[in-house]
Amino acid sequence: MRLTDTAAGLAGPGIDAADAVDAFGARRHTHAHRLNVDLLPLLAEADLLDSPATWGSVTTRAGAFRLEPVRPGRDLELLTAWMNDPEVAAYWELAGPAAVTAAHLRSQLDGDGRSIPCLGLLDGTPMSYWEIYRADLDPLSRHYPARPHDTGIHLLIGDGTNRGRGLGTALLRAVADLVLGNRPRCTRVVAEPDIRNTPSVSAFLSSGFRCHAEIDLPEKRAALMVRERVLRNLL
């Protein structure tokens, strides 16, 4: 399933112009190229999230991990299957047909780049889903004293065989390192897992986050987890 192709533009920094045109099935032109909407996450505004597509990989005890912006035409079926896993659905509340997941992705992909949905690849295999977002520009900022460029993360581990063995801790540490290593203006990585989700809260604590408070959000009571840049080299 593919979102409606509505965007056209010039291939920008970090995007190979020929690849952008090939993805759309159009002829190559010298000065202007139509872009497939699935490639729009690669064009995230640098002043919002510093383009996660370019962050590279980090070595973890489980292998090489990297983030890759979601392309609905390629990834929707996989993400829909993950959202229908009962353990995931209990907290994400996106179970249902592909249209439910597509609408959730569209709300980010059609935005201004303040939230970017990504696959987490471990040794090249998609195994988790992440949302990297500007917490200071998000409604979350109404519930805590946000700082400029605070960067938030949401995550789920898609394959149940990867849960319950400490992998979440390693990946959270890796993603926090990627954020802090590639976003020099960001001094904190934040998250707000459901306080009932004990395994998730425990993984954050084990990966260098600290629980600053419990906060009441519209959809849940959450633990406000914060990892400070100043403590990065001590972890």
mmCIF file of C-alpha atoms in Angstrom, residues 15-187:
data_model
loop_
_atom_site.group_PDB
_atom_site.id
_atom_site.type_symbol
_atom_site.label_atom_id
_atom_site.label_comp_id
_atom_site.label_asym_id
_atom_site.label_seq_id
_atom_site.Cartn_x
_atom_site.Cartn_y
_atom_site.Cartn_z
ATOM 1 C CA ILE A 15 19.503 12.156 -1.948
ATOM 2 C CA ASP A 16 20.867 10.692 -5.128
ATOM 3 C CA ALA A 17 18.898 12.454 -7.866
ATOM 4 C CA ALA A 18 18.808 9.419 -10.156
ATOM 5 C CA ASP A 19 17.505 7.193 -7.363
ATOM 6 C CA ALA A 20 14.788 9.706 -6.550
ATOM 7 C CA VAL A 21 13.630 9.747 -10.159
ATOM 8 C CA ASP A 22 13.837 5.985 -10.581
ATOM 9 C CA ALA A 23 11.658 5.528 -7.502
ATOM 10 C CA PHE A 24 8.946 7.567 -9.157
ATOM 11 C CA GLY A 25 9.272 5.801 -12.479
ATOM 12 C CA ALA A 26 9.885 9.050 -14.335
ATOM 13 C CA ARG A 27 12.471 10.022 -16.901
ATOM 14 C CA ARG A 28 15.634 11.646 -15.646
ATOM 15 C CA HIS A 29 15.940 15.383 -16.093
ATOM 16 C CA THR A 30 18.986 17.528 -15.612
ATOM 17 C CA HIS A 31 17.534 20.262 -13.407
ATOM 18 C CA ALA A 32 14.376 18.951 -11.724
ATOM 19 C CA HIS A 33 13.206 15.550 -10.513
ATOM 20 C CA ARG A 34 9.948 14.251 -9.146
ATOM 21 C CA LEU A 35 10.295 12.537 -5.764
ATOM 22 C CA ASN A 36 8.366 9.525 -4.586
ATOM 23 C CA VAL A 37 6.554 10.448 -1.349
ATOM 24 C CA ASP A 38 8.162 7.396 0.273
ATOM 25 C CA LEU A 39 11.508 9.214 0.046
ATOM 26 C CA LEU A 40 10.307 12.340 1.836
ATOM 27 C CA PRO A 41 11.591 11.202 5.258
ATOM 28 C CA LEU A 42 15.090 11.417 3.788
ATOM 29 C CA LEU A 43 14.524 15.140 3.268
ATOM 30 C CA ALA A 44 13.869 15.986 6.916
ATOM 31 C CA GLU A 45 14.615 19.593 7.680
ATOM 32 C CA ALA A 46 18.136 19.792 9.071
ATOM 33 C CA ASP A 47 17.108 22.426 11.614
ATOM 34 C CA LEU A 48 14.496 20.091 13.094
ATOM 35 C CA LEU A 49 16.072 16.638 13.396
ATOM 36 C CA ASP A 50 19.376 16.775 11.515
ATOM 37 C CA SER A 51 18.353 14.028 9.060
ATOM 38 C CA PRO A 52 18.354 10.633 10.870
ATOM 39 C CA ALA A 53 18.850 8.968 7.473
ATOM 40 C CA THR A 54 22.458 10.157 7.558
ATOM 41 C CA TRP A 55 23.336 9.168 11.120
ATOM 42 C CA GLY A 56 25.098 5.942 10.205
ATOM 43 C CA SER A 57 25.367 2.859 12.410
ATOM 44 C CA VAL A 58 26.507 2.083 15.921
ATOM 45 C CA THR A 59 27.991 -1.168 17.205
ATOM 46 C CA THR A 60 26.040 -2.963 19.928
ATOM 47 C CA ARG A 61 26.621 -6.264 21.680
ATOM 48 C CA ALA A 62 23.981 -7.731 19.347
ATOM 49 C CA GLY A 63 25.440 -6.359 16.114
ATOM 50 C CA ALA A 64 25.506 -3.211 13.980
ATOM 51 C CA PHE A 65 22.421 -1.087 14.451
ATOM 52 C CA ARG A 66 21.124 1.793 12.375
ATOM 53 C CA LEU A 67 17.941 3.767 11.746
ATOM 54 C CA GLU A 68 16.333 3.948 8.320
ATOM 55 C CA PRO A 69 13.364 6.250 7.643
ATOM 56 C CA VAL A 70 10.185 4.351 6.874
ATOM 57 C CA ARG A 71 8.977 4.055 3.285
ATOM 58 C CA PRO A 72 5.307 3.027 3.399
ATOM 59 C CA GLY A 73 5.372 1.354 0.003
ATOM 60 C CA ARG A 74 8.108 -0.952 1.248
ATOM 61 C CA ASP A 75 7.445 -1.202 4.986
ATOM 62 C CA LEU A 76 3.701 -0.961 5.590
ATOM 63 C CA GLU A 77 2.988 -4.697 5.582
ATOM 64 C CA LEU A 78 5.736 -5.391 8.117
ATOM 65 C CA LEU A 79 4.730 -2.521 10.391
ATOM 66 C CA THR A 80 1.059 -3.539 10.271
ATOM 67 C CA ALA A 81 2.009 -7.045 11.400
ATOM 68 C CA TRP A 82 3.993 -5.609 14.299
ATOM 69 C CA MET A 83 1.150 -3.298 15.348
ATOM 70 C CA ASN A 84 -1.171 -6.304 15.507
ATOM 71 C CA ASP A 85 1.075 -8.195 17.902
ATOM 72 C CA PRO A 86 -0.913 -8.265 21.186
ATOM 73 C CA GLU A 87 2.063 -7.106 23.286
ATOM 74 C CA VAL A 88 2.573 -4.119 20.978
ATOM 75 C CA ALA A 89 -1.116 -3.335 20.535
ATOM 76 C CA ALA A 90 -1.624 -3.093 24.295
ATOM 77 C CA TYR A 91 0.399 0.131 24.365
ATOM 78 C CA TRP A 92 0.425 1.468 20.796
ATOM 79 C CA GLU A 93 -3.306 0.881 20.211
ATOM 80 C CA LEU A 94 -2.869 0.652 16.429
ATOM 81 C CA ALA A 95 -4.132 -2.880 15.823
ATOM 82 C CA GLY A 96 -6.294 -3.330 12.748
ATOM 83 C CA PRO A 97 -5.958 -3.232 8.964
ATOM 84 C CA ALA A 98 -3.065 -1.637 7.124
ATOM 85 C CA ALA A 99 -5.038 1.590 6.773
ATOM 86 C CA VAL A 100 -4.711 2.165 10.532
ATOM 87 C CA THR A 101 -0.922 1.956 10.436
ATOM 88 C CA ALA A 102 -0.803 3.965 7.200
ATOM 89 C CA ALA A 103 -2.786 6.791 8.783
ATOM 90 C CA HIS A 104 -0.416 6.846 11.760
ATOM 91 C CA LEU A 105 2.586 7.083 9.445
ATOM 92 C CA ARG A 106 0.911 9.677 7.240
ATOM 93 C CA SER A 107 0.410 12.017 10.179
ATOM 94 C CA GLN A 108 4.211 12.183 10.462
ATOM 95 C CA LEU A 109 5.234 11.945 6.817
ATOM 96 C CA ASP A 110 2.850 14.723 5.812
ATOM 97 C CA GLY A 111 4.190 16.988 8.552
ATOM 98 C CA ASP A 112 7.109 19.388 8.697
ATOM 99 C CA GLY A 113 9.790 16.895 9.742
ATOM 100 C CA ARG A 114 9.412 17.277 13.510
ATOM 101 C CA SER A 115 8.710 13.529 13.814
ATOM 102 C CA ILE A 116 10.341 10.890 11.634
ATOM 103 C CA PRO A 117 9.256 7.222 11.681
ATOM 104 C CA CYS A 118 12.171 4.815 11.258
ATOM 105 C CA LEU A 119 12.912 1.134 11.057
ATOM 106 C CA GLY A 120 15.631 -0.133 13.344
ATOM 107 C CA LEU A 121 17.934 -2.490 11.457
ATOM 108 C CA LEU A 122 20.191 -4.919 13.300
ATOM 109 C CA ASP A 123 22.891 -6.293 11.002
ATOM 110 C CA GLY A 124 20.692 -5.180 8.109
ATOM 111 C CA THR A 125 17.486 -6.878 9.283
ATOM 112 C CA PRO A 126 14.452 -4.763 10.249
ATOM 113 C CA MET A 127 13.517 -5.705 13.814
ATOM 114 C CA SER A 128 12.172 -2.591 15.528
ATOM 115 C CA TYR A 129 10.226 0.597 14.889
ATOM 116 C CA TRP A 130 11.243 4.038 16.168
ATOM 117 C CA GLU A 131 9.837 7.531 16.099
ATOM 118 C CA ILE A 132 12.419 10.260 16.488
ATOM 119 C CA TYR A 133 10.742 13.560 17.284
ATOM 120 C CA ARG A 134 11.338 17.064 18.532
ATOM 121 C CA ALA A 135 9.961 16.847 22.053
ATOM 122 C CA ASP A 136 10.202 20.604 22.515
ATOM 123 C CA LEU A 137 7.824 21.080 19.563
ATOM 124 C CA ASP A 138 5.515 18.241 20.592
ATOM 125 C CA PRO A 139 2.442 18.430 22.860
ATOM 126 C CA LEU A 140 4.620 16.574 25.388
ATOM 127 C CA SER A 141 6.367 19.896 26.064
ATOM 128 C CA ARG A 142 3.216 21.118 27.839
ATOM 129 C CA HIS A 143 3.805 18.499 30.516
ATOM 130 C CA TYR A 144 7.440 19.069 31.452
ATOM 131 C CA PRO A 145 10.024 21.904 31.361
ATOM 132 C CA ALA A 146 11.286 21.315 27.834
ATOM 133 C CA ARG A 147 14.587 22.650 26.548
ATOM 134 C CA PRO A 148 15.265 23.699 22.942
ATOM 135 C CA HIS A 149 16.072 20.712 20.735
ATOM 136 C CA ASP A 150 15.035 18.087 23.287
ATOM 137 C CA THR A 151 14.719 14.945 21.167
ATOM 138 C CA GLY A 152 12.120 12.309 21.983
ATOM 139 C CA ILE A 153 11.964 8.639 21.075
ATOM 140 C CA HIS A 154 9.167 6.091 20.803
ATOM 141 C CA LEU A 155 10.004 2.476 20.063
ATOM 142 C CA LEU A 156 8.732 -1.032 19.726
ATOM 143 C CA ILE A 157 10.574 -4.283 19.156
ATOM 144 C CA GLY A 158 8.685 -6.018 16.389
ATOM 145 C CA ASP A 159 9.674 -9.647 16.715
ATOM 146 C CA GLY A 160 8.649 -11.263 20.000
ATOM 147 C CA THR A 161 11.755 -13.463 19.910
ATOM 148 C CA ASN A 162 13.836 -10.313 20.434
ATOM 149 C CA ARG A 163 11.986 -9.294 23.590
ATOM 150 C CA GLY A 164 12.798 -10.202 27.148
ATOM 151 C CA ARG A 165 16.538 -10.721 26.726
ATOM 152 C CA GLY A 166 17.943 -7.272 27.324
ATOM 153 C CA LEU A 167 18.072 -6.213 23.696
ATOM 154 C CA GLY A 168 15.878 -3.193 24.337
ATOM 155 C CA THR A 169 18.464 -1.788 26.737
ATOM 156 C CA ALA A 170 21.243 -2.112 24.153
ATOM 157 C CA LEU A 171 19.139 -0.504 21.428
ATOM 158 C CA LEU A 172 17.993 2.389 23.604
ATOM 159 C CA ARG A 173 21.585 3.141 24.488
ATOM 160 C CA ALA A 174 22.521 2.934 20.806
ATOM 161 C CA VAL A 175 19.749 5.273 19.639
ATOM 162 C CA ALA A 176 20.460 7.787 22.399
ATOM 163 C CA ASP A 177 24.112 7.743 21.312
ATOM 164 C CA LEU A 178 23.073 8.275 17.691
ATOM 165 C CA VAL A 179 20.901 11.241 18.656
ATOM 166 C CA LEU A 180 23.544 12.892 20.823
ATOM 167 C CA GLY A 181 26.311 12.133 18.349
ATOM 168 C CA ASN A 182 24.458 13.665 15.399
ATOM 169 C CA ARG A 183 22.429 16.459 16.986
ATOM 170 C CA PRO A 184 24.945 18.841 18.580
ATOM 171 C CA ARG A 185 22.187 21.246 19.630
ATOM 172 C CA CYS A 186 20.372 18.531 21.560
ATOM 173 C CA THR A 187 21.343 18.286 25.229
#
